[in-house]
Coordinates of C-alpha atoms in Angstrom, one line a residue:
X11 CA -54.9 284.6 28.7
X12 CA -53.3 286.6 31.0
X13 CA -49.8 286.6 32.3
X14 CA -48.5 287.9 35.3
X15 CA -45.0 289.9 35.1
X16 CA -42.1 289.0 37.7
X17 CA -42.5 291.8 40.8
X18 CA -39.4 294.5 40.5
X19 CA -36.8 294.0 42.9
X20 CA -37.4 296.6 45.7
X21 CA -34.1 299.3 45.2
X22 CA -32.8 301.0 48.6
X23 CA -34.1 304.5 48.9
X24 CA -31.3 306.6 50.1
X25 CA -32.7 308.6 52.3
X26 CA -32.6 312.6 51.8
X27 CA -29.6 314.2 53.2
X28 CA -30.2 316.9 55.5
X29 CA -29.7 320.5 54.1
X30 CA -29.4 323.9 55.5
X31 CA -29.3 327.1 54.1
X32 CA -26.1 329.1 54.1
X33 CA -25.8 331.5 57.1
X34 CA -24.8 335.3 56.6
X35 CA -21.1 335.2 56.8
X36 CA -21.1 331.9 54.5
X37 CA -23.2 333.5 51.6
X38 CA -20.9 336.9 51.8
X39 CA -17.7 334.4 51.5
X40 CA -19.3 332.4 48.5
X41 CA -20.3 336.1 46.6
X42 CA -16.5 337.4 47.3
X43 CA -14.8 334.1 45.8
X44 CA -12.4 335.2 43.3
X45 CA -10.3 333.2 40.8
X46 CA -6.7 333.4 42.0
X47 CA -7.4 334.6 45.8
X48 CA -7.6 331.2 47.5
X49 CA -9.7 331.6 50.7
X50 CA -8.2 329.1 52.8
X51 CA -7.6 329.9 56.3
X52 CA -4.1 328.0 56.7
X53 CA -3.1 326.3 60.3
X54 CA 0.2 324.9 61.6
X55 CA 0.3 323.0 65.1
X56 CA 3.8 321.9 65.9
X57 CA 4.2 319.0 68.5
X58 CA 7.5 317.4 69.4
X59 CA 6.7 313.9 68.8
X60 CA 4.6 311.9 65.6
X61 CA 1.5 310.5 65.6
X62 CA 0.2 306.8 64.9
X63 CA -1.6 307.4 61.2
X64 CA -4.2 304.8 61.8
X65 CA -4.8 306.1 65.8
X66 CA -5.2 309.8 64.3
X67 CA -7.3 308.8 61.4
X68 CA -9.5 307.2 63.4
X69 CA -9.9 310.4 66.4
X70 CA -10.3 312.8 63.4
X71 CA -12.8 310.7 61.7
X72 CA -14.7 310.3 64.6
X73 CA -14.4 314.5 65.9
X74 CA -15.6 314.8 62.7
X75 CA -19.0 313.1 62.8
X76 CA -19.1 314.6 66.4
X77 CA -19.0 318.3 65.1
X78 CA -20.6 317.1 62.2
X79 CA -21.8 320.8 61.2
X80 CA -17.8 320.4 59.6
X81 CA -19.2 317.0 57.1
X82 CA -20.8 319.5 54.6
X83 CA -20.6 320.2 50.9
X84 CA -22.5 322.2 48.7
X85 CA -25.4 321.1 47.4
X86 CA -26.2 321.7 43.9
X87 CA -29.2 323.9 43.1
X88 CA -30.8 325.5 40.1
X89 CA -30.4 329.0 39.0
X90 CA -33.2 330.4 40.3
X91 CA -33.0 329.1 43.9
X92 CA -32.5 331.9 46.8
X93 CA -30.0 330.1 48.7
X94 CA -27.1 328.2 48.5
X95 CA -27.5 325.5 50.9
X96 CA -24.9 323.0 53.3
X97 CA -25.8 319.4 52.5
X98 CA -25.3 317.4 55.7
X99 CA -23.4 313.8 55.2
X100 CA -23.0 311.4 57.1
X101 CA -19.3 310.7 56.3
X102 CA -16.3 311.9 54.5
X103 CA -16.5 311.7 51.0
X104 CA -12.7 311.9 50.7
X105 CA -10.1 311.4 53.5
X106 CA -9.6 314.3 55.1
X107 CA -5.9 313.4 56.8
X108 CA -2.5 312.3 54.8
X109 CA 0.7 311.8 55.8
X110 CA 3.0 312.7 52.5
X111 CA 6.5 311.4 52.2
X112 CA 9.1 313.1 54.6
X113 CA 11.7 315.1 53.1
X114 CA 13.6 318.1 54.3
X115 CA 11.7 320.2 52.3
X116 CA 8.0 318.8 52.8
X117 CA 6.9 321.8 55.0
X118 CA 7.5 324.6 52.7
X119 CA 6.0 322.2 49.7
X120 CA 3.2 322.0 52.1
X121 CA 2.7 325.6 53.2
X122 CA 3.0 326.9 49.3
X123 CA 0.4 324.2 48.4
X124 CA -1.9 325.9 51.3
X125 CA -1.4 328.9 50.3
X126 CA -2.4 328.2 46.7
X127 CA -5.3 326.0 47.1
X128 CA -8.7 325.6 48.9
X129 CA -10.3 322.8 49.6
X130 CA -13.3 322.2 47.1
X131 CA -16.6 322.9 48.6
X132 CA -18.3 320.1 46.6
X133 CA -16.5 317.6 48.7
X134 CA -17.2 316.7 52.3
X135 CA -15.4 318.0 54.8
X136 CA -13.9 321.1 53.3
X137 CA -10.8 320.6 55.2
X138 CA -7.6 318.7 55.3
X139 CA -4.9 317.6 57.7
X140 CA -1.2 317.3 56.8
X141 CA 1.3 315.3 58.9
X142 CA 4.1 317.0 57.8
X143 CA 8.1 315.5 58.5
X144 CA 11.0 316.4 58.0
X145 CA 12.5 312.7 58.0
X146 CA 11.1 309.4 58.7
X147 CA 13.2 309.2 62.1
X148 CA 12.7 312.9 63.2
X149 CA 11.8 313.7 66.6
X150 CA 8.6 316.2 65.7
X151 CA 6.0 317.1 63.2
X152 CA 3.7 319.8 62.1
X153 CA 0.1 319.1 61.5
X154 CA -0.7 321.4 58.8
X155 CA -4.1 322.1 58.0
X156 CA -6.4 324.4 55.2
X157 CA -9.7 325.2 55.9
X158 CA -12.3 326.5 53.3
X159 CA -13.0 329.7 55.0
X160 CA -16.9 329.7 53.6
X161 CA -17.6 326.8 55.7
X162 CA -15.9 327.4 59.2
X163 CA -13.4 329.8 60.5
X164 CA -10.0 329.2 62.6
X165 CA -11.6 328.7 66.0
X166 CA -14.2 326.3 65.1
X167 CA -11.6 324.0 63.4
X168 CA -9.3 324.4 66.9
X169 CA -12.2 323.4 68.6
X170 CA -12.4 319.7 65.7
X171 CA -8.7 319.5 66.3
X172 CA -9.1 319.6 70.5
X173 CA -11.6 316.9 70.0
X174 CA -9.5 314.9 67.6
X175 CA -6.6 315.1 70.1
X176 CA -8.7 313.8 73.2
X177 CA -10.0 310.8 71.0
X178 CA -6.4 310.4 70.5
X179 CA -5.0 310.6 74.1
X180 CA -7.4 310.0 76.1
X181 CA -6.6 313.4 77.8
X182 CA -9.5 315.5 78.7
X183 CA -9.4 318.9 75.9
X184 CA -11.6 321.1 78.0
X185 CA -10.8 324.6 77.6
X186 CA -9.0 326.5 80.4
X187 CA -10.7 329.3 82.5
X188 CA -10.3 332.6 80.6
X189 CA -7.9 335.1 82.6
X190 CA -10.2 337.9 83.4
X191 CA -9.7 341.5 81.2
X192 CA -8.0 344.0 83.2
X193 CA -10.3 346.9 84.9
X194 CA -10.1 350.1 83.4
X195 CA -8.1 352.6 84.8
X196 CA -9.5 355.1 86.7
X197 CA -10.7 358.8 85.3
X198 CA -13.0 359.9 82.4
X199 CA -12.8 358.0 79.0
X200 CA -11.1 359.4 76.2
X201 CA -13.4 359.7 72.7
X202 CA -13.0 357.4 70.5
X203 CA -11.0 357.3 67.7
X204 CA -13.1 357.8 64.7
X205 CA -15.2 360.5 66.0
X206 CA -15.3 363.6 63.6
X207 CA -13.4 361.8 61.0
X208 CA -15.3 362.7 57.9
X209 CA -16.1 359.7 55.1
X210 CA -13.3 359.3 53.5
X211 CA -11.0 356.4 51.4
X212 CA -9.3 354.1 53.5
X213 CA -5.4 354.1 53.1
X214 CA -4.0 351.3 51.8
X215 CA -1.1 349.5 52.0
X216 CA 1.2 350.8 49.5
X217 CA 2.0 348.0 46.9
X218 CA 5.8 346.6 46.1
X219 CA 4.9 344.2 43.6
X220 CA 7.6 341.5 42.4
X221 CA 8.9 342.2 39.1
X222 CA 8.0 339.3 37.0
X223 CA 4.6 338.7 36.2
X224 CA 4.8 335.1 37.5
X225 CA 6.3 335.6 40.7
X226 CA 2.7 338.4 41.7
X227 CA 0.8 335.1 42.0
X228 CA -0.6 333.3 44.8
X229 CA 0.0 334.4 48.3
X230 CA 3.5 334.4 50.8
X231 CA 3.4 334.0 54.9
X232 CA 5.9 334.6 57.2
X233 CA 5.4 333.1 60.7
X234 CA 6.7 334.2 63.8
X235 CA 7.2 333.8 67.5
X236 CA 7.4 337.0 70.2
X237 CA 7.0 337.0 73.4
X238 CA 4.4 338.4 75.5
X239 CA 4.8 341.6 77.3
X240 CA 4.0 342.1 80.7
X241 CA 1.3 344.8 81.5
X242 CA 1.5 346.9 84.5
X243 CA -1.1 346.5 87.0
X244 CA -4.5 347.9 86.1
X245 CA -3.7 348.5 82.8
X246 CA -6.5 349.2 81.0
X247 CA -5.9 348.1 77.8
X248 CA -5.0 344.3 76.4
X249 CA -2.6 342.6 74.4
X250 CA -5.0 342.8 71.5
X251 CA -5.2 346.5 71.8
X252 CA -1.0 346.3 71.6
X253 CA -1.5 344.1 68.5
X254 CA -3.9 347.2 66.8
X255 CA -1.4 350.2 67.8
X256 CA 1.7 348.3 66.2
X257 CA -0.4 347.1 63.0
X258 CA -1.2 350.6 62.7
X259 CA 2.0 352.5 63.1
X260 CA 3.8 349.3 61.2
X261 CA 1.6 350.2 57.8
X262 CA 2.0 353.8 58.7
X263 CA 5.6 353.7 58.8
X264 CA 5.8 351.5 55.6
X265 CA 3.5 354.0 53.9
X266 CA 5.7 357.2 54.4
X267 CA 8.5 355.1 53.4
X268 CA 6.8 354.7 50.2
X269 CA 5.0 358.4 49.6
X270 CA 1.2 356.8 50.4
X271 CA -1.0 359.6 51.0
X272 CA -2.3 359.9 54.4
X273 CA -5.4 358.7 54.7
X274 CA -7.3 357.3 57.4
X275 CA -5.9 353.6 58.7
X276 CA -9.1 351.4 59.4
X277 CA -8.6 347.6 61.1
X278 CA -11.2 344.9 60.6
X279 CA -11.1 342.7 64.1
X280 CA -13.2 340.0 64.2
X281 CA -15.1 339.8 67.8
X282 CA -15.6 336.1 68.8
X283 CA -18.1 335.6 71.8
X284 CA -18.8 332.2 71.2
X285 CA -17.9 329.3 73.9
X286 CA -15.0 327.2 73.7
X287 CA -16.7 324.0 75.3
X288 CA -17.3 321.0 73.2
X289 CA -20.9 322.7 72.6
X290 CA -19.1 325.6 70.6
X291 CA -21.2 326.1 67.7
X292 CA -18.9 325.2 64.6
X293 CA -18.6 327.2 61.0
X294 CA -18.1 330.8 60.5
X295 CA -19.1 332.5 64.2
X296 CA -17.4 335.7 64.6
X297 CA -18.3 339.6 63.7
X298 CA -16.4 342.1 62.2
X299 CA -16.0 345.3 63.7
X300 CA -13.5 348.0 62.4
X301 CA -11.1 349.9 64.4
X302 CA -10.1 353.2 62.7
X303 CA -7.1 355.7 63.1
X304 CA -7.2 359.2 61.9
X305 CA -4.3 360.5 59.8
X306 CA -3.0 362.4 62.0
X307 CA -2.6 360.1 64.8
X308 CA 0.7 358.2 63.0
X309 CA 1.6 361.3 60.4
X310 CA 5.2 361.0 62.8
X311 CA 6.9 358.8 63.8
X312 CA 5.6 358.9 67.8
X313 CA 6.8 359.8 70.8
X314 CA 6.1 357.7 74.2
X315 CA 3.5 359.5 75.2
X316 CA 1.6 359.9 72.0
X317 CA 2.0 355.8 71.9
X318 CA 0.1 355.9 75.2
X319 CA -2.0 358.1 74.6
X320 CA -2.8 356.1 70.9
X321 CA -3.5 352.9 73.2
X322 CA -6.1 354.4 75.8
X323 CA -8.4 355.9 72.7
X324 CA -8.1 352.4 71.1
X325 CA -8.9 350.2 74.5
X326 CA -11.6 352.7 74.8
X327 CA -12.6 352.0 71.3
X328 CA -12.7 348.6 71.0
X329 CA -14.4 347.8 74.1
X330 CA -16.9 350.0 72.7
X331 CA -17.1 347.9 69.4
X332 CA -17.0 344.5 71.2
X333 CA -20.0 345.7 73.5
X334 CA -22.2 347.4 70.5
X335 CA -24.7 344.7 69.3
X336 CA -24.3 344.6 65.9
X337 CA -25.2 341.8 62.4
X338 CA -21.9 339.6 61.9
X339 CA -20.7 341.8 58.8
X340 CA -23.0 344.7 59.0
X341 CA -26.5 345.7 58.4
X342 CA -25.5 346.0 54.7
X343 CA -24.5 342.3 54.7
X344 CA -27.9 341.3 56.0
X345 CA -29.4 343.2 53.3
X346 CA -27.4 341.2 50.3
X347 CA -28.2 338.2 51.6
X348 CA -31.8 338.6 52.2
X349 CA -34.0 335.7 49.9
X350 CA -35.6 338.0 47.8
X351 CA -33.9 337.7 44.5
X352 CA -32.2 334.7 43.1
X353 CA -28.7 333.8 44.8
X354 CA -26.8 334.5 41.3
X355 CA -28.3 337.6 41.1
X356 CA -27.1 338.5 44.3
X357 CA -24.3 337.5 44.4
X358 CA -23.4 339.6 41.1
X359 CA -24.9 342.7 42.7
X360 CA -22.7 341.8 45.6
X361 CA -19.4 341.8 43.5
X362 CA -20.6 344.6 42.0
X363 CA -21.0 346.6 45.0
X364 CA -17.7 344.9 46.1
X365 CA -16.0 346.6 43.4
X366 CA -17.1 350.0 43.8
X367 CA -17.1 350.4 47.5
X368 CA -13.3 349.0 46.9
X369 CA -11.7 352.4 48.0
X370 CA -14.0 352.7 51.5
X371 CA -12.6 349.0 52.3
X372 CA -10.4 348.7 55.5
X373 CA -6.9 349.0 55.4
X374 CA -5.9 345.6 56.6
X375 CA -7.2 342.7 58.6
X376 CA -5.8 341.9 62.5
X377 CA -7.2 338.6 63.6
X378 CA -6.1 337.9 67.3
X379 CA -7.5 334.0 68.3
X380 CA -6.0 335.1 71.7
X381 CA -4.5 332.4 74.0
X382 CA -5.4 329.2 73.0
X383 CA -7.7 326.8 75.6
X384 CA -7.2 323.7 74.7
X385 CA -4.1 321.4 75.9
X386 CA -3.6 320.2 71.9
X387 CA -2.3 316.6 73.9
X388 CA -1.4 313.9 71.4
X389 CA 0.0 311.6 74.5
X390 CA 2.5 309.8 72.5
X391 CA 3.1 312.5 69.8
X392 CA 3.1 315.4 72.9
X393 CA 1.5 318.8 73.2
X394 CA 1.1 321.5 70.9
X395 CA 4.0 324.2 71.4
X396 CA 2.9 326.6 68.5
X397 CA 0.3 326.9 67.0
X398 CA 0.1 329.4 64.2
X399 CA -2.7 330.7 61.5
X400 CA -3.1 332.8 58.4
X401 CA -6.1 334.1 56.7
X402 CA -7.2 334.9 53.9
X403 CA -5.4 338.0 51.7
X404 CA -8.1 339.0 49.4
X405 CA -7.4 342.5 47.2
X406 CA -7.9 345.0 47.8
X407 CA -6.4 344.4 51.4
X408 CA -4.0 342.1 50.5
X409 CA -2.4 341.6 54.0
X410 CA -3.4 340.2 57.4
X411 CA -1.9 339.7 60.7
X412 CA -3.4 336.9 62.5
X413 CA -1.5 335.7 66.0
X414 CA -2.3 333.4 68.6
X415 CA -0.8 332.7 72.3
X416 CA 0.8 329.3 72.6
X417 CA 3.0 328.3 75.9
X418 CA 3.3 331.7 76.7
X419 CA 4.8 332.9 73.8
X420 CA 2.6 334.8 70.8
X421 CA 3.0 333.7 67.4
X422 CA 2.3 335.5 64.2
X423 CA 1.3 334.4 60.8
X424 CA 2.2 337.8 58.5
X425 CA 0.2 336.9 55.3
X426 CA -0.2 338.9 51.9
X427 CA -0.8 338.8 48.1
X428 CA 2.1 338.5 46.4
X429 CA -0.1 340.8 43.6
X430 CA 0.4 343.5 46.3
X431 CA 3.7 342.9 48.2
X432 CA 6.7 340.5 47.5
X433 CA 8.3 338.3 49.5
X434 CA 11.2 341.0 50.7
X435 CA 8.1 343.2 51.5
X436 CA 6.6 340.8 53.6
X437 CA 9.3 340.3 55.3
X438 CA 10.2 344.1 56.3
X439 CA 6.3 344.4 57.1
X440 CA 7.1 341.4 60.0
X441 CA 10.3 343.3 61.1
X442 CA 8.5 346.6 61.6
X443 CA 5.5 345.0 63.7
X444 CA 7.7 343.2 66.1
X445 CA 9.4 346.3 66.6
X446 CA 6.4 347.9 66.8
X447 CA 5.0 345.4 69.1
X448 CA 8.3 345.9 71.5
X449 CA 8.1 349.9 71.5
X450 CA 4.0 349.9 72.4
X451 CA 4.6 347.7 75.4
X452 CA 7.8 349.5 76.4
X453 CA 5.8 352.5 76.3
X454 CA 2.9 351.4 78.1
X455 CA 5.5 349.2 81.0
X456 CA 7.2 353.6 81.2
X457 CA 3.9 354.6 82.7
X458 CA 4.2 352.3 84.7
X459 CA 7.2 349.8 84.8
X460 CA 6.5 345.7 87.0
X461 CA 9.1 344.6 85.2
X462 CA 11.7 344.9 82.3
X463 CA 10.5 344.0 78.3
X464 CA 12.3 340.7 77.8
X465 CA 14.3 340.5 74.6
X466 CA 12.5 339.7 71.4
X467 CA 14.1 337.0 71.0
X468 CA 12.2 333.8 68.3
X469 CA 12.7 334.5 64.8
X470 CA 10.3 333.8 62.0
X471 CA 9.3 330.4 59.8

C-alpha cells in the first residue's frame, strides 16, 4: 500500500537583487577606510521655514527610488571574490530622515555626531537627513545631512536633495544655465606651475595637536560665509583659481609660523564634468587632479604683483588639468583595482602602498562644488540660503576646504583632524584664508579695478 504525502506549500522566491560591482573611486574609498577617520561627507542646507515631516518623508522616499543608484548596501561576499559589489534594493532598509527633539543645542549635537560617524554601508541608503531646530516654534531649520563618501559624493546627493525638494513643492529643480568661464586674457601663457620641480615630499600642514589625548579624537569644522569678489573684465582666471592661491599662501603662512620646512605645497581639486539635470549620474563622479606650488613661490609673505603673477600660472594650470584626459584617481588607481587578485588582498597591498607613499601625498584637499543650480524650494519651509559641506579629513592630510556659492554669497566648510590640529588651530586656519581670500581678489581688482572689494563681512558657524 502506498500513500501519497500532502504537496509542500509553494514558498515566495524573492527574487535576486540586482548587484553591481564597485566602480574605481568606490573600491579606492573602501581600501583607505580607517578606524577613527570617519568618511562622511557632512551637509548643512539652511531654509527659513520647517518642513511637514510626513510631506518630506514622503518626497525623499520617493527621490530616493528615483535615483535609486543611492538605495545600495554592500553585499556580502567571500574572501576570495575580486570585487566588492553594490546590492540594488528596492527600498530603504532603515529610514533615512528624523526629525530629533529641538533644543537650543541640537545643531552642534548634530554636527559632532556627523562628524564622528558614517553611515554603515550594510544598510540601504547610506545616507541620512536631519531636521534640525532650535525650538519647536522657531522660524527656520537646518537640514543636516552625512553621506558615506564610498557610495556617492556631495554633488550627487545635491542632485537627491533637488529632487526631494520638487516632490515637496511642486517647484520645478532644474538646474540654472552655467555662467560662461571668462576668456583668457590676451598674450602668451605662462608655464605652469610644477614644471622643473624635482620629486620631492609634499609639505604638510604643520600639526598643533590638543593636549589631552581625548580631546585629538574625531574631527572639528568651522563654517563660514564671504562674499564673492568681483573680477574685472576679461579676467582670466576664476573664483576657484582665488580659492587655490589663498589655500596656498593660508598653509604657507601657518607653516612659517610654525618652523615647517619648505617644501613644495600640492592641492588635490576634484574636476566634476558631470551634468546637473535629473539624468546626472549619481555616486562618486568626479577626478582628482593636483595643483602644485613650488617652495619658492610663498617662501614671503607676497607682494601684489607676485599674487598676480601666482594667479595667472595657476589659471593656466588648472585649465590645463581640467582639459588633460585622465582615470578618476590616476593610472595607479586603475591598477589597484584591477580584478586580478582577491579584493582583500588588494586592498592590503593598497594600505600598504598608502602608507609608504604617505610623504608624496598632497598637502591638503580644496573642493569647490561651485555655485549651486538648483533653487533648494521647500514652498512652505522656503528656499535654501546656505548651503554648506565638509569632506572627509583623513591623515595624513588632515584638513580640507570645501565651499560652495549660495545667494550670492560663498560659504566655507574649514574641516580637520583634531589628531593634527585643535579647535584654536582650526579656527586661525579659517581667519587666514578669508584674509587670504580678500588680499588675492584685491590684488587681481589693482590690475584692474570695476569696482571696490566689499567688506568681509558673515562670520563663521
Amino acid at each position: 500500500m502506498t500513500t501519497t504525502r500532502p504537496a509542500r506549500p509553494e514558498l515566495p522566491v524573492e527574487p535576486a537583487l540586482a548587484r553591481i560591482p564597485f566602480p574605481l573611486v568606490d573600491e579606492m574609498s573602501r581600501h583607505g577606510q580607517r578606524p577613527g577617520e570617519p568618511i562622511s561627507v557632512h551637509m548643512e542646507i539652511r531654509l527659513p521655514g520647517q518642513p511637514d515631516p510626513a510631506r518630506l518623508r514622503a518626497a525623499f522616499g520617493t527621490a530616493l527610488r528615483r535615483h535609486a543608484r543611492v538605495l545600495v548596501r554592500e553585499a556580502p561576499g567571500r574572501w576570495y571574490r575580486r570585487r566588492y559589489e553594490w546590492e540594488l534594493t528596492a527600498a530603504p532598509d532603515v529610514e533615512p530622515v528624523g526629525f530629533p527633539p529641538a533644543a537650543p543645542d541640537a545643531l552642534v549635537r548634530a554636527r559632532a555626531r556627523a562628524l564622528a560617524e558614517t553611515p554603515p554601508l550594510s544598510l540601504s541608503p547610506p545616507v541620512r537627513l536631519d531636521v534640525i531646530r532650535s525650538s519647536a516654534t522657531s522660524g527656520g531649520c537646518v537640514l543636516l545631512c552625512r553621506i558615506h563618501h564610498t557610495a556617492l559624493d556631495g554633488p550627487s546627493f545635491l542632485r537627491v536633495l533637488a529632487t526631494a525638494a520638487e516632490l515637496y513643492s511642486g517647484i520645478d529643480s532644474a538646474p540654472a544655465p552655467n555662467r560662461a568661464t571668462p576668456p583668457s586674457a590676451a598674450g602668451p601663457e605662462p608655464p605652469p606651475l610644477d614644471r622643473g620641480l624635482p620629486p620631492a615630499r609634499s609639505a604638510r600642514v604643520a600639526p598643533a595637536p590638543a593636549p589631552l589625548a581625548h580631546q585629538r579624537r574625531g574631527n572639528g569644522v568651522i563654517l563660514g560665509e564671504l562674499p564673492i569678489h568681483p573680477r574685472p573684465p576679461g579676467a582670466g582666471h576664476t573664483v576657484n583659481d582665488r580659492l587655490l592661491v589663498a589655500t596656498c599662501l593660508t598653509i604657507a603662512r601657518w607653516n612659517r609660523l610654525h618652523g615647517a620646512p619648505a617644501r613644495p605645497i600640492r592641492i588635490t581639486m576634484p574636476v566634476d564634468d558631470r551634468p546637473r539635470s535629473a539624468e546626472m549620474p549619481i555616486g562618486n563622479g568626479t577626478r582628482l587632479v593636483e595643483v602644485a606650488f613650488g617652495a619658492r613661490e610663498y617662501a614671503n609673505e607676497p607682494t601684489p604683483e607676485a599674487i598676480v603673477g601666482l594667479l595667472r600660472r595657476t589659471a593656466h594650470r588648472t585649465r590645463q588639468l581640467k582639459a588633460a584626459p585622465r582615470p578618476p584617481l590616476g593610472r595607479g588607481a586603475a591598477l589597484l583595482t584591477a580584478p586580478v587578485l582577491p579584493v582583500d588582498l588588494r586592498a592590503s597591498i593598497t594600505r600598504g602602498l598608502g602608507r609608504a607613499l604617505a610623504p608624496w601625498t598632497s598637502t591638503t584637499l580644496l573642493s569647490n562644488l561651485g555655485r549651486i543650480p538648483y533653487p533648494l524650494d521647500f514652498g512652505d519651509a522656503g528656499r535654501a540660503d546656505a548651503v554648506w559641506v565638509s569632506a572627509p579629513t583623513r591623515m595624513p592630510r588632515g584638513l580640507t576646504i570645501t565651499t560652495t556659492c549660495t545667494a550670492g554669497r560663498l560659504h566655507v566648510g574649514l574641516r580637520w583632524s583634531r589628531a593634527l590640529l585643535d579647535d584654536a588651530s582650526g579656527r586661525r586656519l579659517y581667519d587666514f584664508f578669508a584674509h587670504y581670500l580678500d588680499t588675492v581678489s584685491a590684488a587681481a581688482l589693482a590690475v584692474d579695478p570695476v569696482a571696490n572689494p566689499p567688506s568681509r563681512g558673515g562670520g563663521s558657524r
